[in-house]
mmCIF file of C-alpha atoms in Angstrom:
data_model
loop_
_atom_site.group_PDB
_atom_site.id
_atom_site.type_symbol
_atom_site.label_atom_id
_atom_site.label_comp_id
_atom_site.label_asym_id
_atom_site.label_seq_id
_atom_site.Cartn_x
_atom_site.Cartn_y
_atom_site.Cartn_z
ATOM 1 C CA MET A 7 104.021 82.313 69.795
ATOM 2 C CA THR A 8 105.126 83.767 66.517
ATOM 3 C CA ASP A 9 108.675 84.840 65.879
ATOM 4 C CA LEU A 10 107.654 88.482 66.222
ATOM 5 C CA GLU A 11 106.058 87.901 69.616
ATOM 6 C CA GLN A 12 109.149 86.076 70.828
ATOM 7 C CA ARG A 13 111.378 88.923 69.746
ATOM 8 C CA LEU A 14 109.206 91.390 71.670
ATOM 9 C CA ALA A 15 109.366 89.180 74.733
ATOM 10 C CA ALA A 16 113.168 89.156 74.600
ATOM 11 C CA LEU A 17 113.550 92.494 76.402
ATOM 12 C CA PRO A 18 115.952 91.607 79.202
ATOM 13 C CA ASP A 19 114.736 91.998 82.755
ATOM 14 C CA GLY A 20 117.766 93.970 83.867
ATOM 15 C CA GLY A 21 118.099 96.879 81.477
ATOM 16 C CA PRO A 22 119.489 100.147 82.750
ATOM 17 C CA GLN A 23 118.886 100.343 86.484
ATOM 18 C CA LEU A 24 116.545 103.040 87.667
ATOM 19 C CA ASP A 25 118.320 105.288 90.163
ATOM 20 C CA LEU A 26 115.432 105.813 92.553
ATOM 21 C CA ASP A 27 117.223 108.345 94.736
ATOM 22 C CA ARG A 28 118.103 110.466 91.737
ATOM 23 C CA LEU A 29 114.552 110.188 90.376
ATOM 24 C CA GLN A 30 113.145 111.200 93.753
ATOM 25 C CA ALA A 31 115.449 114.190 94.233
ATOM 26 C CA GLU A 32 114.934 115.458 90.692
ATOM 27 C CA LEU A 33 111.166 114.989 90.861
ATOM 28 C CA ALA A 34 110.886 116.902 94.139
ATOM 29 C CA ARG A 35 113.112 119.693 92.813
ATOM 30 C CA ARG A 36 111.143 120.101 89.579
ATOM 31 C CA ALA A 37 107.753 119.771 91.275
ATOM 32 C CA ALA A 38 108.690 122.432 93.814
ATOM 33 C CA ARG A 39 109.889 124.763 91.068
ATOM 34 C CA ALA A 40 106.638 124.214 89.169
ATOM 35 C CA GLY A 41 104.696 125.078 92.323
ATOM 36 C CA ILE A 42 102.965 121.685 92.493
ATOM 37 C CA LEU A 43 104.746 120.201 95.513
ATOM 38 C CA ASP A 44 102.360 120.999 98.372
ATOM 39 C CA VAL A 45 103.797 118.870 101.174
ATOM 40 C CA ALA A 46 107.419 117.740 101.568
ATOM 41 C CA TYR A 47 108.466 115.311 104.266
ATOM 42 C CA ALA A 48 111.529 113.582 105.624
ATOM 43 C CA ARG A 49 112.526 111.493 108.620
ATOM 44 C CA ALA A 50 114.792 112.866 111.330
ATOM 45 C CA ASP A 51 116.575 110.948 114.049
ATOM 46 C CA SER A 52 116.175 112.232 117.586
ATOM 47 C CA PRO A 53 116.733 111.010 121.160
ATOM 48 C CA LEU A 54 112.966 110.397 121.209
ATOM 49 C CA GLY A 55 113.067 108.116 118.186
ATOM 50 C CA THR A 56 112.593 108.806 114.508
ATOM 51 C CA LEU A 57 110.508 111.887 113.798
ATOM 52 C CA THR A 58 108.639 112.543 110.568
ATOM 53 C CA VAL A 59 108.638 116.216 109.642
ATOM 54 C CA PHE A 60 106.187 117.662 107.106
ATOM 55 C CA VAL A 61 106.510 121.142 105.632
ATOM 56 C CA THR A 62 104.389 123.147 103.206
ATOM 57 C CA ARG A 63 105.196 126.374 101.407
ATOM 58 C CA ARG A 64 103.865 128.137 104.515
ATOM 59 C CA GLY A 65 105.899 126.301 107.113
ATOM 60 C CA VAL A 66 106.037 123.242 109.355
ATOM 61 C CA VAL A 67 102.610 121.637 109.281
ATOM 62 C CA ARG A 68 103.170 118.370 111.134
ATOM 63 C CA VAL A 69 105.745 116.585 113.284
ATOM 64 C CA ALA A 70 105.035 112.961 114.172
ATOM 65 C CA TYR A 71 106.620 110.607 116.669
ATOM 66 C CA GLU A 72 107.251 107.082 115.490
ATOM 67 C CA ASN A 73 104.377 105.678 117.557
ATOM 68 C CA GLU A 74 101.990 107.112 114.975
ATOM 69 C CA PRO A 75 101.315 104.564 112.230
ATOM 70 C CA ASP A 76 102.542 105.781 108.829
ATOM 71 C CA ASP A 77 99.405 104.901 106.890
ATOM 72 C CA LEU A 78 97.111 107.007 109.080
ATOM 73 C CA LEU A 79 99.630 109.827 109.242
ATOM 74 C CA PHE A 80 100.089 110.110 105.482
ATOM 75 C CA GLU A 81 96.373 109.682 104.812
ATOM 76 C CA GLU A 82 95.670 112.574 107.163
ATOM 77 C CA LEU A 83 98.140 114.834 105.385
ATOM 78 C CA ALA A 84 96.897 113.801 101.934
ATOM 79 C CA ALA A 85 93.239 114.281 102.851
ATOM 80 C CA VAL A 86 93.441 117.463 104.909
ATOM 81 C CA VAL A 87 96.441 119.347 103.498
ATOM 82 C CA SER A 88 97.129 117.995 100.004
ATOM 83 C CA PRO A 89 97.755 114.658 98.257
ATOM 84 C CA ARG A 90 100.651 116.284 96.374
ATOM 85 C CA LEU A 91 103.103 115.029 98.924
ATOM 86 C CA LEU A 92 106.668 113.853 98.289
ATOM 87 C CA ARG A 93 109.645 112.715 100.302
ATOM 88 C CA ASP A 94 112.085 115.607 100.072
ATOM 89 C CA PRO A 95 115.034 115.927 102.435
ATOM 90 C CA GLY A 96 115.986 119.246 100.813
ATOM 91 C CA ARG A 97 112.858 121.226 101.585
ATOM 92 C CA THR A 98 112.594 119.840 105.126
ATOM 93 C CA ASP A 99 116.245 120.472 105.896
ATOM 94 C CA ALA A 100 115.814 123.743 107.816
ATOM 95 C CA ALA A 101 113.121 122.263 110.056
ATOM 96 C CA ARG A 102 115.088 119.102 110.731
ATOM 97 C CA ARG A 103 118.215 121.091 111.552
ATOM 98 C CA GLU A 104 116.413 123.297 114.071
ATOM 99 C CA VAL A 105 114.920 120.254 115.791
ATOM 100 C CA GLU A 106 118.327 118.594 115.877
ATOM 101 C CA ASP A 107 119.882 121.758 117.338
ATOM 102 C CA TYR A 108 117.170 121.850 120.000
ATOM 103 C CA PHE A 109 117.928 118.294 121.110
ATOM 104 C CA GLU A 110 121.664 119.005 121.151
ATOM 105 C CA GLY A 111 121.118 122.023 123.410
ATOM 106 C CA ARG A 112 122.193 124.552 120.770
ATOM 107 C CA ARG A 113 118.743 126.097 120.304
ATOM 108 C CA ARG A 114 116.025 127.333 122.687
ATOM 109 C CA THR A 115 113.531 128.884 120.295
ATOM 110 C CA PHE A 116 112.390 127.771 116.896
ATOM 111 C CA ASP A 117 112.563 130.269 114.064
ATOM 112 C CA LEU A 118 110.481 128.068 111.784
ATOM 113 C CA PRO A 119 107.309 129.452 110.240
ATOM 114 C CA ILE A 120 104.314 127.316 111.179
ATOM 115 C CA ASP A 121 101.455 126.224 108.957
ATOM 116 C CA TRP A 122 98.356 125.880 111.153
ATOM 117 C CA SER A 123 96.283 124.069 108.497
ATOM 118 C CA LEU A 124 95.707 121.028 110.704
ATOM 119 C CA VAL A 125 94.463 123.067 113.664
ATOM 120 C CA HIS A 126 90.895 124.320 113.917
ATOM 121 C CA GLY A 127 88.670 126.432 116.113
ATOM 122 C CA PHE A 128 89.529 126.887 119.776
ATOM 123 C CA ALA A 129 92.696 124.801 119.348
ATOM 124 C CA VAL A 130 94.281 127.545 117.238
ATOM 125 C CA GLY A 131 94.266 129.995 120.158
ATOM 126 C CA VAL A 132 95.397 127.339 122.630
ATOM 127 C CA LEU A 133 98.329 126.173 120.522
ATOM 128 C CA GLN A 134 99.371 129.692 119.590
ATOM 129 C CA ALA A 135 99.401 130.563 123.300
ATOM 130 C CA THR A 136 101.418 127.396 123.897
ATOM 131 C CA ALA A 137 103.916 128.417 121.233
ATOM 132 C CA ARG A 138 104.626 131.580 123.276
ATOM 133 C CA VAL A 139 105.627 129.689 126.449
ATOM 134 C CA PRO A 140 109.429 130.043 126.537
ATOM 135 C CA PHE A 141 112.025 127.296 126.831
ATOM 136 C CA GLY A 142 112.483 126.216 130.436
ATOM 137 C CA GLU A 143 109.160 127.632 131.599
ATOM 138 C CA VAL A 144 105.761 125.986 131.994
ATOM 139 C CA SER A 145 102.131 127.022 131.916
ATOM 140 C CA SER A 146 98.853 125.361 132.883
ATOM 141 C CA TYR A 147 95.893 124.085 130.884
ATOM 142 C CA GLY A 148 93.765 126.805 132.484
ATOM 143 C CA ASP A 149 96.253 129.544 131.588
ATOM 144 C CA VAL A 150 96.480 128.662 127.912
ATOM 145 C CA ALA A 151 92.669 128.302 127.852
ATOM 146 C CA ALA A 152 92.419 131.811 129.318
ATOM 147 C CA GLU A 153 94.896 133.161 126.780
ATOM 148 C CA ALA A 154 92.770 131.576 124.053
ATOM 149 C CA GLY A 155 89.814 133.492 125.458
ATOM 150 C CA SER A 156 88.018 130.892 127.603
ATOM 151 C CA PRO A 157 89.414 130.799 131.160
ATOM 152 C CA ARG A 158 87.122 127.936 132.197
ATOM 153 C CA ALA A 159 87.901 125.698 129.230
ATOM 154 C CA ALA A 160 90.919 123.928 130.726
ATOM 155 C CA ARG A 161 89.562 120.534 129.648
ATOM 156 C CA ALA A 162 89.005 121.698 126.069
ATOM 157 C CA ALA A 163 92.524 123.127 126.140
ATOM 158 C CA GLY A 164 93.762 119.680 127.204
ATOM 159 C CA ASN A 165 92.039 118.136 124.198
ATOM 160 C CA ALA A 166 93.547 120.724 121.871
ATOM 161 C CA LEU A 167 97.015 120.045 123.263
ATOM 162 C CA ALA A 168 96.525 116.273 123.000
ATOM 163 C CA SER A 169 95.947 116.665 119.275
ATOM 164 C CA ASN A 170 98.806 119.130 118.713
ATOM 165 C CA PRO A 171 99.976 118.284 115.180
ATOM 166 C CA ILE A 172 103.391 119.896 115.707
ATOM 167 C CA PRO A 173 104.834 118.596 119.008
ATOM 168 C CA ILE A 174 108.311 119.808 120.083
ATOM 169 C CA VAL A 175 108.114 122.870 117.794
ATOM 170 C CA VAL A 176 104.813 123.920 119.373
ATOM 171 C CA PRO A 177 105.896 123.000 122.897
ATOM 172 C CA CYS A 178 102.788 121.370 124.351
ATOM 173 C CA HIS A 179 105.120 119.524 126.738
ATOM 174 C CA ARG A 180 105.417 122.832 128.658
ATOM 175 C CA ILE A 181 101.765 122.727 129.675
ATOM 176 C CA LEU A 182 101.158 121.037 133.043
ATOM 177 C CA HIS A 183 98.319 120.745 135.542
ATOM 178 C CA ALA A 184 97.883 123.806 137.778
ATOM 179 C CA ASP A 185 98.861 121.650 140.804
ATOM 180 C CA GLY A 186 102.127 120.726 139.116
ATOM 181 C CA GLY A 187 100.934 117.298 137.920
ATOM 182 C CA LEU A 188 102.444 116.282 134.616
ATOM 183 C CA GLY A 189 99.147 116.036 132.712
ATOM 184 C CA GLY A 190 99.123 114.120 129.447
ATOM 185 C CA TYR A 191 101.202 113.892 126.277
ATOM 186 C CA SER A 192 100.288 112.413 122.930
ATOM 187 C CA GLY A 193 103.792 111.038 122.497
ATOM 188 C CA GLY A 194 103.656 109.372 125.923
ATOM 189 C CA LEU A 195 104.632 110.771 129.329
ATOM 190 C CA ASP A 196 108.206 109.446 129.044
ATOM 191 C CA ARG A 197 108.778 111.797 126.150
ATOM 192 C CA LYS A 198 107.205 114.686 128.051
ATOM 193 C CA ARG A 199 109.524 114.046 131.003
ATOM 194 C CA PHE A 200 112.530 113.827 128.670
ATOM 195 C CA LEU A 201 111.724 117.206 127.098
ATOM 196 C CA LEU A 202 111.145 118.875 130.484
ATOM 197 C CA ARG A 203 114.477 117.483 131.763
ATOM 198 C CA LEU A 204 116.197 118.666 128.587
ATOM 199 C CA GLU A 205 114.920 122.173 129.329
ATOM 200 C CA GLY A 206 115.892 121.952 133.003
ATOM 201 C CA THR A 207 112.285 122.175 134.198
ATOM 202 C CA LEU A 208 112.425 118.740 135.777
ATOM 203 C CA PRO A 209 115.588 117.674 137.613
ATOM 204 C CA ALA A 210 117.788 115.450 135.484
ATOM 205 C CA MET B 7 69.723 128.068 79.716
ATOM 206 C CA ALA B 8 70.391 126.488 83.045
ATOM 207 C CA HIS B 9 72.972 124.320 81.316
ATOM 208 C CA THR B 10 74.830 127.299 79.940
ATOM 209 C CA ILE B 11 74.954 128.957 83.308
ATOM 210 C CA ARG B 12 76.105 125.846 85.131
ATOM 211 C CA SER B 13 78.891 125.229 82.671
ATOM 212 C CA HIS B 14 80.388 128.596 83.531
ATOM 213 C CA VAL B 15 80.326 128.070 87.262
ATOM 214 C CA ALA B 16 83.612 126.808 88.631
ATOM 215 C CA ALA B 17 83.496 123.824 90.949
ATOM 216 C CA PRO B 18 83.729 124.858 94.595
ATOM 217 C CA ARG B 19 87.271 124.696 95.877
ATOM 218 C CA ASN B 20 86.639 121.950 98.396
ATOM 219 C CA VAL B 21 85.524 119.546 95.658
ATOM 220 C CA GLN B 22 89.215 119.254 94.939
ATOM 221 C CA TYR B 23 89.882 116.787 97.730
ATOM 222 C CA SER B 24 86.521 115.064 97.939
ATOM 223 C CA VAL B 25 88.158 111.942 96.471
ATOM 224 C CA ARG B 26 90.363 109.935 98.821
ATOM 225 C CA LEU B 27 93.641 110.201 96.960
ATOM 226 C CA PRO B 28 96.660 108.423 98.410
ATOM 227 C CA PRO B 29 99.740 110.583 99.034
ATOM 228 C CA PHE B 30 101.521 110.999 95.710
ATOM 229 C CA GLN B 31 104.725 109.560 97.155
ATOM 230 C CA SER B 32 103.050 106.152 97.366
ATOM 231 C CA LEU B 33 102.469 106.202 93.596
ATOM 232 C CA VAL B 34 106.177 106.834 93.064
ATOM 233 C CA ASP B 35 107.158 104.102 95.525
ATOM 234 C CA ASP B 36 104.729 101.551 94.115
ATOM 235 C CA HIS B 37 105.033 102.146 90.388
ATOM 236 C CA ALA B 38 108.346 103.845 89.464
ATOM 237 C CA ALA B 39 110.172 100.590 88.702
ATOM 238 C CA GLU B 40 107.472 99.026 86.507
ATOM 239 C CA LEU B 41 106.810 102.287 84.652
ATOM 240 C CA HIS B 42 110.534 102.606 84.003
ATOM 241 C CA ARG B 43 110.630 99.166 82.439
ATOM 242 C CA PHE B 44 107.547 100.002 80.378
ATOM 243 C CA LEU B 45 109.276 103.136 79.110
ATOM 244 C CA ILE B 46 112.500 101.280 78.290
ATOM 245 C CA ALA B 47 110.422 99.112 75.981
ATOM 246 C CA CYS B 48 108.620 102.140 74.527
ATOM 247 C CA VAL B 49 111.462 104.622 73.988
ATOM 248 C CA GLY B 50 114.715 102.819 74.853
ATOM 249 C CA GLY B 51 117.004 102.925 77.859
ATOM 250 C CA ASP B 52 118.561 106.326 77.217
ATOM 251 C CA ASP B 53 115.304 108.238 77.418
ATOM 252 C CA ALA B 54 113.272 106.108 79.825
ATOM 253 C CA GLU B 55 114.241 107.965 82.991
ATOM 254 C CA ASP B 56 113.511 111.405 81.494
ATOM 255 C CA CYS B 57 110.156 110.156 80.287
ATOM 256 C CA LEU B 58 109.437 108.784 83.729
ATOM 257 C CA GLN B 59 110.185 112.200 85.296
ATOM 258 C CA GLU B 60 107.826 113.855 82.837
ATOM 259 C CA THR B 61 105.197 111.226 83.582
ATOM 260 C CA PHE B 62 105.271 111.836 87.321
ATOM 261 C CA LEU B 63 105.342 115.615 86.922
ATOM 262 C CA SER B 64 102.298 115.589 84.649
ATOM 263 C CA ALA B 65 100.514 113.199 86.964
ATOM 264 C CA MET B 66 101.259 115.370 89.972
ATOM 265 C CA ARG B 67 100.030 118.460 88.183
ATOM 266 C CA ALA B 68 96.674 116.820 87.414
ATOM 267 C CA TYR B 69 96.421 114.791 90.621
ATOM 268 C CA PRO B 70 94.172 117.021 92.788
ATOM 269 C CA ARG B 71 91.647 117.304 89.969
ATOM 270 C CA LEU B 72 91.111 113.543 89.636
ATOM 271 C CA ARG B 73 87.469 112.570 90.027
ATOM 272 C CA HIS B 74 88.140 109.051 91.260
ATOM 273 C CA ALA B 75 91.057 106.919 92.379
ATOM 274 C CA ASP B 76 89.790 103.557 91.109
ATOM 275 C CA ASN B 77 92.693 102.667 88.852
ATOM 276 C CA LEU B 78 95.582 105.033 89.453
ATOM 277 C CA ARG B 79 98.012 102.542 87.982
ATOM 278 C CA ALA B 80 96.210 102.557 84.607
ATOM 279 C CA TRP B 81 96.115 106.336 84.805
ATOM 280 C CA LEU B 82 99.905 106.467 85.277
ATOM 281 C CA TYR B 83 100.469 104.020 82.412
ATOM 282 C CA LEU B 84 98.305 106.180 80.153
ATOM 283 C CA ILE B 85 100.344 109.274 80.987
ATOM 284 C CA ALA B 86 103.578 107.327 80.432
ATOM 285 C CA GLN B 87 102.263 106.112 77.073
ATOM 286 C CA ARG B 88 101.521 109.705 76.048
ATOM 287 C CA LYS B 89 104.905 110.958 77.215
ATOM 288 C CA ALA B 90 106.550 108.214 75.139
ATOM 289 C CA THR B 91 104.510 109.231 72.097
ATOM 290 C CA ASP B 92 105.388 112.906 72.621
ATOM 291 C CA LEU B 93 109.082 112.097 72.764
ATOM 292 C CA ILE B 94 108.942 109.903 69.664
ATOM 293 C CA ARG B 95 107.062 112.587 67.712
ATOM 294 C CA ARG B 96 109.596 115.190 68.788
ATOM 295 C CA ARG B 97 112.382 112.982 67.534
ATOM 296 C CA GLN B 98 110.601 112.484 64.227
ATOM 297 C CA ARG B 99 110.054 116.202 63.740
ATOM 298 C CA HIS B 100 113.381 117.450 65.002
ATOM 299 C CA PRO B 101 115.941 114.755 64.302
ATOM 300 C CA ALA B 102 119.459 115.109 65.672
ATOM 301 C CA SER B 103 120.800 114.967 62.116
ATOM 302 C CA ASP B 104 120.517 118.039 59.895
ATOM 303 C CA ILE B 105 119.402 116.104 56.869
ATOM 304 C CA ASP B 106 115.705 116.597 56.160
ATOM 305 C CA GLY B 107 113.605 113.494 56.055
ATOM 306 C CA VAL B 108 116.164 111.300 57.800
ATOM 307 C CA PRO B 109 114.604 110.017 60.999
ATOM 308 C CA ASP B 110 116.488 110.482 64.232
ATOM 309 C CA ALA B 111 118.801 107.495 64.619
ATOM 310 C CA ARG B 112 117.952 107.311 68.316
ATOM 311 C CA LEU B 113 114.460 106.204 67.386
ATOM 312 C CA SER B 114 115.727 102.895 66.065
ATOM 313 C CA ILE B 115 118.205 102.064 68.817
ATOM 314 C CA PRO B 116 116.924 98.888 70.474
ATOM 315 C CA PRO B 117 116.865 98.555 74.258
ATOM 316 C CA ALA B 118 120.257 97.436 75.640
ATOM 317 C CA GLY B 119 121.140 93.818 74.942
ATOM 318 C CA LEU B 120 118.868 93.388 71.932
ATOM 319 C CA PRO B 121 119.879 93.136 68.256
ATOM 320 C CA ASP B 122 119.307 96.140 66.010
ATOM 321 C CA ASP B 123 116.986 94.320 63.622
ATOM 322 C CA GLY B 124 114.571 97.173 62.988
ATOM 323 C CA LEU B 125 111.943 95.783 65.324
ATOM 324 C CA TRP B 126 112.213 98.402 68.068
ATOM 325 C CA GLY B 127 112.235 101.276 65.599
ATOM 326 C CA ALA B 128 108.997 99.863 64.195
ATOM 327 C CA VAL B 129 107.540 99.495 67.684
ATOM 328 C CA ARG B 130 108.179 103.202 68.265
ATOM 329 C CA ARG B 131 106.387 104.143 65.065
ATOM 330 C CA LEU B 132 103.204 102.417 66.233
ATOM 331 C CA PRO B 133 100.257 104.425 67.545
ATOM 332 C CA GLY B 134 100.592 104.836 71.321
ATOM 333 C CA LYS B 135 97.811 102.446 72.304
ATOM 334 C CA GLN B 136 99.069 99.662 70.069
ATOM 335 C CA ARG B 137 102.609 100.133 71.308
ATOM 336 C CA ALA B 138 101.473 100.058 74.926
ATOM 337 C CA ALA B 139 99.284 96.998 74.348
ATOM 338 C CA LEU B 140 102.122 95.051 72.716
ATOM 339 C CA VAL B 141 104.534 95.957 75.514
ATOM 340 C CA HIS B 142 102.087 94.858 78.223
ATOM 341 C CA ARG B 143 101.149 91.672 76.390
ATOM 342 C CA PHE B 144 104.552 90.422 75.246
ATOM 343 C CA VAL B 145 107.297 92.265 77.126
ATOM 344 C CA PHE B 146 105.498 91.946 80.486
ATOM 345 C CA ASP B 147 103.879 88.664 79.361
ATOM 346 C CA LEU B 148 100.462 89.622 80.716
ATOM 347 C CA ALA B 149 97.151 87.905 80.013
ATOM 348 C CA TYR B 150 94.646 90.048 78.116
ATOM 349 C CA ARG B 151 92.628 90.596 81.264
ATOM 350 C CA ASP B 152 95.689 92.192 82.893
ATOM 351 C CA VAL B 153 96.627 94.139 79.770
ATOM 352 C CA ALA B 154 93.107 95.595 79.876
ATOM 353 C CA GLU B 155 93.436 96.380 83.589
ATOM 354 C CA ARG B 156 96.723 98.245 83.104
ATOM 355 C CA MET B 157 95.395 100.164 80.113
ATOM 356 C CA GLY B 158 92.074 100.946 81.756
ATOM 357 C CA VAL B 159 90.182 99.555 78.742
ATOM 358 C CA SER B 160 87.993 96.514 78.033
ATOM 359 C CA GLU B 161 89.582 93.136 77.370
ATOM 360 C CA GLU B 162 88.144 93.329 73.860
ATOM 361 C CA ALA B 163 89.859 96.661 73.222
ATOM 362 C CA ALA B 164 93.127 95.280 74.587
ATOM 363 C CA ARG B 165 92.944 92.325 72.167
ATOM 364 C CA GLN B 166 92.196 94.623 69.266
ATOM 365 C CA ASN B 167 95.115 96.887 70.034
ATOM 366 C CA VAL B 168 97.491 93.932 70.309
ATOM 367 C CA SER B 169 96.374 92.364 67.034
ATOM 368 C CA ALA B 170 96.368 95.677 65.172
ATOM 369 C CA GLY B 171 99.858 96.367 66.525
ATOM 370 C CA LEU B 172 101.134 92.954 65.472
ATOM 371 C CA ARG B 173 99.642 93.347 62.012
ATOM 372 C CA ARG B 174 101.375 96.646 61.554
ATOM 373 C CA LEU B 175 104.687 95.360 62.861
ATOM 374 C CA ARG B 176 104.575 92.402 60.446
ATOM 375 C CA LEU B 177 104.184 94.789 57.532
ATOM 376 C CA GLU B 178 107.145 96.858 58.660
ATOM 377 C CA VAL B 179 109.584 94.250 59.864
ATOM 378 C CA SER B 180 111.133 91.858 57.365
ATOM 379 C CA ARG B 181 110.459 88.116 57.899
#
């Protein structure tokens, strides 16, 4: 090594520390202002475990329970909604606060706009019908199928509900079998029971 | 004729996401620290974080239009290299001092902890590719194969940029 090469190599490892939190916050703020932040996300604690909340300029696009693996979840958002996705507590704040209020019993309806980008075809009608079922009430797979225009498509309605991208906010836990059976829940039946107890539908 | 027509037809909208691009956040998580260090070497500690912001913003702006995701790291380094060059040129054109022809003193400030022996000012006056090649080769102590990988060029081109950069530095720096 020549003297010159050694002098170049002398750059100390430490240097000024990069403040990652500041970089992240500033980047999200500037990207949003420039209109190039398409999806913002943040984690939120809840009695049902850590939730990951994704919002777009249009509204809440995805809520995920922690049983969903991160890599698949983020790949889905990047591929289907947009790869311009950043962690951004600021832009997800309203959504996270409403969810928190719901779990604390301070809120019965969500005022959040919803982005239906991840929902297609028949599922749109089913989930929009589901979103109209009020707190503390329940409906059946057949009823939401009928509201979506196909009274005999209860099974298809079940599939649509099983792939609800926005659980809790779009309350698919309020949809039960016509005979009162609990049916299914993508987050697991324990979570469904918890939510129904929270709303007073099931006895605590 | 067909060529002319085709060149005026915009790509269909859904082409945008035909490439499997990872969520942009993963680029920030994976590469912010190394790009920051690269920029400290290129422009000094005071400006590295600003340059890094600009790098990520530019990258994010162009991200959905990328045709492939084969070497996103090299792509980020290239943007960082350009942002460093932009900043250095700005400093040369609009120095903080009012005296014409006197280069901005900030250009010659070495990264923290290093002597002010004129070396780092000379590094900043190098063409962007040569500066980047020298930083990868000597500051990061990478083999030429890895320098080439990070720059997204051939090993031969990486060698050439390093030797051209060294030649130029030797002319500018005493002893």
